[in-house]
Tab-separated table of N, CA, C and O in Angstrom:
chain	number	residue	atom	x	y	z
A	289	MET	N	0.813	-1.194	0.000
A	289	MET	CA	0.000	0.000	0.000
A	289	MET	C	0.862	1.267	0.000
A	289	MET	O	0.535	2.227	-0.663
A	290	LEU	N	1.970	1.228	0.751
A	290	LEU	CA	2.847	2.399	0.792
A	290	LEU	C	3.417	2.732	-0.581
A	290	LEU	O	3.599	3.900	-0.917
A	291	GLU	N	3.655	1.688	-1.372
A	291	GLU	CA	4.172	1.919	-2.727
A	291	GLU	C	3.132	2.655	-3.576
A	291	GLU	O	3.469	3.589	-4.306
A	292	LYS	N	1.872	2.258	-3.455
A	292	LYS	CA	0.811	2.916	-4.214
A	292	LYS	C	0.622	4.355	-3.736
A	292	LYS	O	0.405	5.254	-4.545
A	293	ILE	N	0.740	4.574	-2.434
A	293	ILE	CA	0.644	5.931	-1.897
A	293	ILE	C	1.761	6.793	-2.470
A	293	ILE	O	1.533	7.942	-2.855
A	294	GLN	N	2.958	6.253	-2.565
A	294	GLN	CA	4.084	7.004	-3.131
A	294	GLN	C	3.855	7.309	-4.608
A	294	GLN	O	4.176	8.402	-5.078
A	295	LEU	N	3.288	6.367	-5.339
A	295	LEU	CA	2.974	6.613	-6.753
A	295	LEU	C	1.965	7.748	-6.897
A	295	LEU	O	2.099	8.607	-7.776
A	296	VAL	N	0.955	7.747	-6.035
A	296	VAL	CA	-0.047	8.817	-6.087
A	296	VAL	C	0.606	10.143	-5.682
A	296	VAL	O	0.317	11.180	-6.273
A	297	ARG	N	1.490	10.112	-4.700
A	297	ARG	CA	2.195	11.335	-4.293
A	297	ARG	C	2.982	11.897	-5.475
A	297	ARG	O	2.972	13.105	-5.739
A	298	ASN	N	3.678	11.042	-6.200
A	298	ASN	CA	4.424	11.490	-7.383
A	298	ASN	C	3.484	12.062	-8.434
A	298	ASN	O	3.797	13.067	-9.075
A	299	ALA	N	2.337	11.425	-8.612
A	299	ALA	CA	1.353	11.916	-9.585
A	299	ALA	C	0.826	13.282	-9.175
A	299	ALA	O	0.679	14.180	-10.014
A	300	ILE	N	0.538	13.446	-7.885
A	300	ILE	CA	0.069	14.746	-7.391
A	300	ILE	C	1.100	15.818	-7.710
A	300	ILE	O	0.765	16.870	-8.267
A	301	ASP	N	2.340	15.549	-7.365
A	301	ASP	CA	3.403	16.528	-7.619
A	301	ASP	C	3.532	16.840	-9.100
A	301	ASP	O	3.602	18.005	-9.495
A	302	ASN	N	3.550	15.819	-9.933
A	302	ASN	CA	3.717	16.029	-11.375
A	302	ASN	C	2.548	16.788	-11.984
A	302	ASN	O	2.747	17.731	-12.754
A	303	ILE	N	1.343	16.378	-11.659
A	303	ILE	CA	0.158	16.997	-12.254
A	303	ILE	C	0.016	18.443	-11.797
A	303	ILE	O	-0.171	19.355	-12.610
A	304	MET	N	0.108	18.664	-10.500
A	304	MET	CA	-0.090	20.014	-9.993
A	304	MET	C	1.048	20.946	-10.418
A	304	MET	O	0.807	22.107	-10.725
A	305	ASN	N	2.273	20.436	-10.462
A	305	ASN	CA	3.389	21.261	-10.927
A	305	ASN	C	3.230	21.617	-12.399
A	305	ASN	O	3.549	22.733	-12.811
A	306	ASP	N	2.743	20.687	-13.198
A	306	ASP	CA	2.515	20.950	-14.615
A	306	ASP	C	1.472	22.046	-14.803
A	306	ASP	O	1.670	22.979	-15.582
A	307	VAL	N	0.380	21.947	-14.070
A	307	VAL	CA	-0.675	22.960	-14.175
A	307	VAL	C	-0.144	24.318	-13.706
A	307	VAL	O	-0.376	25.347	-14.347
A	308	MET	N	0.600	24.317	-12.599
A	308	MET	CA	1.144	25.556	-12.072
A	308	MET	C	2.130	26.188	-13.059
A	308	MET	O	2.128	27.399	-13.266
A	309	GLU	N	2.946	25.362	-13.687
A	309	GLU	CA	3.903	25.871	-14.667
A	309	GLU	C	3.184	26.494	-15.861
A	309	GLU	O	3.570	27.555	-16.347
A	310	LYS	N	2.135	25.854	-16.326
A	310	LYS	CA	1.367	26.404	-17.450
A	310	LYS	C	0.727	27.738	-17.069
A	310	LYS	O	0.702	28.670	-17.870
A	311	ALA	N	0.219	27.831	-15.851
A	311	ALA	CA	-0.371	29.091	-15.383
A	311	ALA	C	0.689	30.182	-15.309
A	311	ALA	O	0.456	31.324	-15.724
A	312	PHE	N	1.860	29.836	-14.806
A	312	PHE	CA	2.949	30.809	-14.706
A	312	PHE	C	3.370	31.301	-16.091
A	312	PHE	O	3.528	32.502	-16.308
A	313	HIS	N	3.549	30.382	-17.040
A	313	HIS	CA	3.952	30.783	-18.394
A	313	HIS	C	2.895	31.666	-19.042
A	313	HIS	O	3.230	32.627	-19.732
A	314	HIS	N	1.643	31.354	-18.820
A	314	HIS	CA	0.594	32.199	-19.385
A	314	HIS	C	0.655	33.592	-18.761
A	314	HIS	O	0.478	34.590	-19.445
A	315	SER	N	0.927	33.638	-17.477
A	315	SER	CA	1.031	34.918	-16.778
A	315	SER	C	2.161	35.771	-17.345
A	315	SER	O	2.024	36.986	-17.484
A	316	VAL	N	3.272	35.128	-17.680
A	316	VAL	CA	4.405	35.854	-18.259
A	316	VAL	C	4.037	36.392	-19.642
A	316	VAL	O	4.351	37.537	-19.983
A	317	ASN	N	3.350	35.580	-20.438
A	317	ASN	CA	2.991	35.988	-21.801
A	317	ASN	C	1.823	36.961	-21.852
A	317	ASN	O	1.699	37.731	-22.811
A	318	TYR	N	0.942	36.893	-20.867
A	318	TYR	CA	-0.242	37.745	-20.835
A	318	TYR	C	-0.365	38.376	-19.447
A	318	TYR	O	-1.175	37.948	-18.619
A	319	PRO	N	0.447	39.398	-19.178
A	319	PRO	CA	0.465	39.998	-17.840
A	319	PRO	C	-0.884	40.570	-17.405
A	319	PRO	O	-1.137	40.708	-16.217
A	320	GLN	N	-1.759	40.871	-18.352
A	320	GLN	CA	-3.073	41.395	-17.990
A	320	GLN	C	-3.894	40.368	-17.200
A	320	GLN	O	-4.841	40.720	-16.506
A	321	ASP	N	-3.517	39.102	-17.279
A	321	ASP	CA	-4.226	38.036	-16.561
A	321	ASP	C	-3.537	37.647	-15.259
A	321	ASP	O	-3.938	36.681	-14.607
A	322	SER	N	-2.516	38.397	-14.875
A	322	SER	CA	-1.688	37.959	-13.750
A	322	SER	C	-2.460	37.860	-12.428
A	322	SER	O	-2.207	36.938	-11.643
A	323	ASP	N	-3.390	38.746	-12.172
A	323	ASP	CA	-4.147	38.656	-10.916
A	323	ASP	C	-4.938	37.353	-10.848
A	323	ASP	O	-4.912	36.646	-9.843
A	324	TYR	N	-5.635	37.052	-11.934
A	324	TYR	CA	-6.418	35.809	-12.000
A	324	TYR	C	-5.505	34.589	-11.873
A	324	TYR	O	-5.796	33.653	-11.131
A	325	LEU	N	-4.392	34.605	-12.591
A	325	LEU	CA	-3.480	33.465	-12.583
A	325	LEU	C	-2.745	33.317	-11.249
A	325	LEU	O	-2.506	32.197	-10.806
A	326	ASN	N	-2.429	34.424	-10.609
A	326	ASN	CA	-1.804	34.327	-9.282
A	326	ASN	C	-2.762	33.683	-8.282
A	326	ASN	O	-2.345	32.881	-7.447
A	327	LYS	N	-4.034	34.029	-8.382
A	327	LYS	CA	-5.028	33.384	-7.518
A	327	LYS	C	-5.122	31.898	-7.845
A	327	LYS	O	-5.186	31.054	-6.956
A	328	MET	N	-5.099	31.570	-9.127
A	328	MET	CA	-5.160	30.172	-9.535
A	328	MET	C	-3.952	29.403	-8.982
A	328	MET	O	-4.100	28.291	-8.473
A	329	ILE	N	-2.787	29.995	-9.061
A	329	ILE	CA	-1.571	29.342	-8.562
A	329	ILE	C	-1.679	29.126	-7.047
A	329	ILE	O	-1.314	28.057	-6.548
A	330	ARG	N	-2.207	30.107	-6.327
A	330	ARG	CA	-2.419	29.929	-4.880
A	330	ARG	C	-3.396	28.789	-4.614
A	330	ARG	O	-3.188	27.974	-3.708
A	331	ASP	N	-4.461	28.726	-5.410
A	331	ASP	CA	-5.442	27.645	-5.255
A	331	ASP	C	-4.812	26.286	-5.553
A	331	ASP	O	-5.088	25.298	-4.865
A	332	ILE	N	-3.982	26.221	-6.578
A	332	ILE	CA	-3.298	24.971	-6.930
A	332	ILE	C	-2.405	24.528	-5.778
A	332	ILE	O	-2.400	23.355	-5.396
A	333	ARG	N	-1.657	25.460	-5.224
A	333	ARG	CA	-0.778	25.128	-4.090
A	333	ARG	C	-1.594	24.627	-2.898
A	333	ARG	O	-1.206	23.664	-2.232
A	334	SER	N	-2.706	25.277	-2.655
A	334	SER	CA	-3.572	24.866	-1.546
A	334	SER	C	-4.130	23.469	-1.781
A	334	SER	O	-4.139	22.627	-0.875
A	335	ASP	N	-4.597	23.221	-3.000
A	335	ASP	CA	-5.110	21.889	-3.336
A	335	ASP	C	-4.012	20.845	-3.212
A	335	ASP	O	-4.243	19.746	-2.707
A	336	ASN	N	-2.822	21.180	-3.668
A	336	ASN	CA	-1.689	20.261	-3.579
A	336	ASN	C	-1.426	19.890	-2.118
A	336	ASN	O	-1.255	18.715	-1.788
A	337	GLU	N	-1.425	20.888	-1.264
A	337	GLU	CA	-1.193	20.645	0.166
A	337	GLU	C	-2.308	19.765	0.747
A	337	GLU	O	-2.031	18.851	1.529
A	338	THR	N	-3.529	20.010	0.350
A	338	THR	CA	-4.659	19.204	0.826
A	338	THR	C	-4.510	17.754	0.387
A	338	THR	O	-4.703	16.833	1.194
A	339	PHE	N	-4.159	17.540	-0.870
A	339	PHE	CA	-3.975	16.176	-1.378
A	339	PHE	C	-2.871	15.452	-0.610
A	339	PHE	O	-3.022	14.293	-0.230
A	340	VAL	N	-1.768	16.139	-0.387
A	340	VAL	CA	-0.639	15.523	0.316
A	340	VAL	C	-1.033	15.189	1.756
A	340	VAL	O	-0.704	14.112	2.266
A	341	ASN	N	-1.747	16.092	2.415
A	341	ASN	CA	-2.198	15.822	3.784
A	341	ASN	C	-3.128	14.611	3.832
A	341	ASN	O	-3.057	13.801	4.760
A	342	GLN	N	-3.994	14.486	2.842
A	342	GLN	CA	-4.884	13.322	2.791
A	342	GLN	C	-4.079	12.043	2.600
A	342	GLN	O	-4.393	11.008	3.189
A	343	LEU	N	-3.037	12.112	1.788
A	343	LEU	CA	-2.174	10.942	1.600
A	343	LEU	C	-1.489	10.550	2.903
A	343	LEU	O	-1.415	9.372	3.227
A	344	HIS	N	-0.997	11.539	3.629
A	344	HIS	CA	-0.326	11.251	4.895
A	344	HIS	C	-1.277	10.591	5.880
A	344	HIS	O	-0.874	9.714	6.641
A	345	SER	N	-2.536	10.984	5.856
A	345	SER	CA	-3.501	10.367	6.774
A	345	SER	C	-3.754	8.909	6.393
A	345	SER	O	-4.058	8.085	7.254
A	346	LEU	N	-3.604	8.579	5.116
A	346	LEU	CA	-3.802	7.194	4.673
A	346	LEU	C	-2.652	6.285	5.105
A	346	LEU	O	-2.844	5.094	5.298
A	347	LYS	N	-1.465	6.850	5.249
A	347	LYS	CA	-0.304	6.039	5.637
A	347	LYS	C	-0.512	5.381	6.991
A	347	LYS	O	-0.042	4.288	7.232
A	348	GLY	N	-1.234	6.057	7.875
A	348	GLY	CA	-1.446	5.516	9.209
A	348	GLY	C	-2.668	4.621	9.324
A	348	GLY	O	-2.949	4.078	10.387
A	349	SER	N	-3.366	4.427	8.228
A	349	SER	CA	-4.590	3.632	8.266
A	349	SER	C	-4.280	2.139	8.398
A	349	SER	O	-3.419	1.602	7.711
A	350	ASN	N	-4.999	1.494	9.304
A	350	ASN	CA	-4.842	0.047	9.486
A	350	ASN	C	-5.789	-0.743	8.582
A	350	ASN	O	-5.582	-1.925	8.359
A	351	ASP	N	-6.827	-0.082	8.098
A	351	ASP	CA	-7.818	-0.734	7.254
A	351	ASP	C	-7.415	-0.548	5.790
A	351	ASP	O	-7.668	0.489	5.190
A	352	GLU	N	-6.776	-1.569	5.220
A	352	GLU	CA	-6.233	-1.439	3.868
A	352	GLU	C	-7.322	-1.266	2.806
A	352	GLU	O	-7.142	-0.531	1.851
A	353	VAL	N	-8.453	-1.923	2.989
A	353	VAL	CA	-9.551	-1.801	2.014
A	353	VAL	C	-10.073	-0.372	2.000
A	353	VAL	O	-10.245	0.233	0.937
A	354	SER	N	-10.299	0.171	3.170
A	354	SER	CA	-10.782	1.546	3.271
A	354	SER	C	-9.753	2.529	2.719
A	354	SER	O	-10.099	3.474	2.005
A	355	ALA	N	-8.492	2.311	3.041
A	355	ALA	CA	-7.423	3.183	2.551
A	355	ALA	C	-7.337	3.129	1.030
A	355	ALA	O	-7.128	4.152	0.378
A	356	LYS	N	-7.516	1.946	0.473
A	356	LYS	CA	-7.470	1.795	-0.986
A	356	LYS	C	-8.623	2.552	-1.639
A	356	LYS	O	-8.437	3.217	-2.659
A	357	GLU	N	-9.807	2.462	-1.045
A	357	GLU	CA	-10.964	3.195	-1.578
A	357	GLU	C	-10.733	4.706	-1.499
A	357	GLU	O	-11.043	5.433	-2.442
A	358	GLU	N	-10.182	5.167	-0.378
A	358	GLU	CA	-9.890	6.590	-0.219
A	358	GLU	C	-8.821	7.040	-1.210
A	358	GLU	O	-8.894	8.136	-1.757
A	359	LEU	N	-7.848	6.193	-1.450
A	359	LEU	CA	-6.791	6.506	-2.408
A	359	LEU	C	-7.365	6.625	-3.818
A	359	LEU	O	-7.018	7.547	-4.564
A	360	ASN	N	-8.255	5.719	-4.178
A	360	ASN	CA	-8.908	5.791	-5.489
A	360	ASN	C	-9.753	7.056	-5.610
A	360	ASN	O	-9.757	7.712	-6.659
A	361	ALA	N	-10.477	7.401	-4.544
A	361	ALA	CA	-11.296	8.619	-4.555
A	361	ALA	C	-10.410	9.857	-4.677
A	361	ALA	O	-10.732	10.782	-5.435
A	362	LEU	N	-9.305	9.867	-3.945
A	362	LEU	CA	-8.376	10.990	-4.007
A	362	LEU	C	-7.797	11.143	-5.407
A	362	LEU	O	-7.686	12.258	-5.931
A	363	THR	N	-7.459	10.038	-6.031
A	363	THR	CA	-6.919	10.067	-7.391
A	363	THR	C	-7.945	10.646	-8.361
A	363	THR	O	-7.609	11.456	-9.229
A	364	LYS	N	-9.190	10.259	-8.193
A	364	LYS	CA	-10.259	10.771	-9.063
A	364	LYS	C	-10.441	12.282	-8.870
A	364	LYS	O	-10.570	13.026	-9.846
A	365	VAL	N	-10.420	12.739	-7.626
A	365	VAL	CA	-10.552	14.167	-7.350
A	365	VAL	C	-9.371	14.932	-7.947
A	365	VAL	O	-9.544	16.007	-8.535
A	366	LEU	N	-8.175	14.382	-7.814
A	366	LEU	CA	-6.983	15.007	-8.379
A	366	LEU	C	-7.122	15.181	-9.893
A	366	LEU	O	-6.856	16.254	-10.429
A	367	LYS	N	-7.540	14.125	-10.561
A	367	LYS	CA	-7.709	14.206	-12.020
A	367	LYS	C	-8.743	15.262	-12.396
A	367	LYS	O	-8.515	16.075	-13.298
A	368	ASN	N	-9.876	15.255	-11.705
A	368	ASN	CA	-10.927	16.224	-12.011
A	368	ASN	C	-10.467	17.651	-11.741
A	368	ASN	O	-10.733	18.557	-12.535
A	369	LYS	N	-9.779	17.845	-10.625
A	369	LYS	CA	-9.312	19.182	-10.266
A	369	LYS	C	-8.311	19.697	-11.292
A	369	LYS	O	-8.369	20.851	-11.709
A	370	SER	N	-7.400	18.837	-11.725
A	370	SER	CA	-6.417	19.273	-12.716
A	370	SER	C	-7.097	19.612	-14.043
A	370	SER	O	-6.715	20.577	-14.706
A	371	LEU	N	-8.129	18.863	-14.403
A	371	LEU	CA	-8.868	19.169	-15.631
A	371	LEU	C	-9.593	20.504	-15.535
A	371	LEU	O	-9.676	21.249	-16.519
A	372	VAL	N	-10.104	20.816	-14.355
A	372	VAL	CA	-10.767	22.110	-14.157
A	372	VAL	C	-9.763	23.242	-14.372
A	372	VAL	O	-10.048	24.214	-15.086
A	373	TYR	N	-8.587	23.111	-13.769
A	373	TYR	CA	-7.562	24.140	-13.931
A	373	TYR	C	-7.097	24.242	-15.386
A	373	TYR	O	-6.956	25.337	-15.927
A	374	LEU	N	-6.856	23.101	-16.017
A	374	LEU	CA	-6.402	23.126	-17.418
A	374	LEU	C	-7.465	23.715	-18.338
A	374	LEU	O	-7.139	24.444	-19.276
A	375	SER	N	-8.719	23.423	-18.062
A	375	SER	CA	-9.812	23.984	-18.852
A	375	SER	C	-9.863	25.502	-18.695
A	375	SER	O	-10.032	26.231	-19.679
A	376	ALA	N	-9.712	25.981	-17.477
A	376	ALA	CA	-9.709	27.423	-17.234
A	376	ALA	C	-8.547	28.089	-17.963
A	376	ALA	O	-8.706	29.163	-18.561
A	377	LEU	N	-7.388	27.445	-17.937
A	377	LEU	CA	-6.225	27.987	-18.653
A	377	LEU	C	-6.454	28.000	-20.156
A	377	LEU	O	-6.093	28.956	-20.844
A	378	GLN	N	-7.061	26.945	-20.674
A	378	GLN	CA	-7.338	26.874	-22.110
A	378	GLN	C	-8.305	27.981	-22.530
A	378	GLN	O	-8.105	28.636	-23.554
A	379	LYS	N	-9.349	28.207	-21.746
A	379	LYS	CA	-10.315	29.272	-22.057
A	379	LYS	C	-9.632	30.634	-22.027
A	379	LYS	O	-9.884	31.481	-22.885
A	380	LEU	N	-8.760	30.837	-21.053
A	380	LEU	CA	-8.035	32.087	-20.946
A	380	LEU	C	-7.100	32.272	-22.144
A	380	LEU	O	-7.018	33.361	-22.722
A	381	LYS	N	-6.445	31.196	-22.523
A	381	LYS	CA	-5.534	31.255	-23.680
A	381	LYS	C	-6.301	31.588	-24.954
A	381	LYS	O	-5.862	32.401	-25.760
A	382	GLU	N	-7.461	30.965	-25.148
A	382	GLU	CA	-8.271	31.253	-26.331
A	382	GLU	C	-8.747	32.695	-26.335
A	382	GLU	O	-8.715	33.359	-27.375
A	383	LYS	N	-9.162	33.190	-25.185
A	383	LYS	CA	-9.621	34.579	-25.081
A	383	LYS	C	-8.486	35.528	-25.436
A	383	LYS	O	-8.677	36.471	-26.213
A	384	ASP	N	-7.319	35.271	-24.877
A	384	ASP	CA	-6.184	36.159	-25.118
A	384	ASP	C	-5.669	36.071	-26.561
A	384	ASP	O	-5.257	37.073	-27.125
A	385	SER	N	-5.693	34.890	-27.152
A	385	SER	CA	-5.203	34.779	-28.540
A	385	SER	C	-6.206	35.394	-29.511
A	385	SER	O	-5.813	35.834	-30.583
A	386	ASN	N	-7.474	35.463	-29.163
A	386	ASN	CA	-8.452	36.141	-30.013
A	386	ASN	C	-8.252	37.656	-29.998
A	386	ASN	O	-8.594	38.335	-30.963
A	387	LYS	N	-7.700	38.179	-28.900
A	387	LYS	CA	-7.430	39.607	-28.801
A	387	LYS	C	-6.202	40.008	-29.613
A	387	LYS	O	-6.065	41.137	-30.011
A	388	ALA	N	-5.298	39.050	-29.791
A	388	ALA	CA	-4.021	39.362	-30.463
A	388	ALA	C	-4.168	39.556	-31.940
A	388	ALA	O	-5.055	39.348	-32.599
């Protein structure tokens, strides 16, 4: 179970860092969106911290079946959350490229 938790931890880091990097690059290219993107980056960091804290709580779980279900639920939430952020970035990118 600890191995699967570590895999999910790596996925959290990779996914959230990727989204954060895309938000940062968009902010550099389109400074007019920096306030919105800075808030998004803060939200991403907060979500990342929440996901990691949930993972840490699973490490101490004695009920492996329950921990596995929680891990699957956490993975699903992570995927959905990253898609929400990527969708928002895509909409922002389309809006800004239409102005150019």
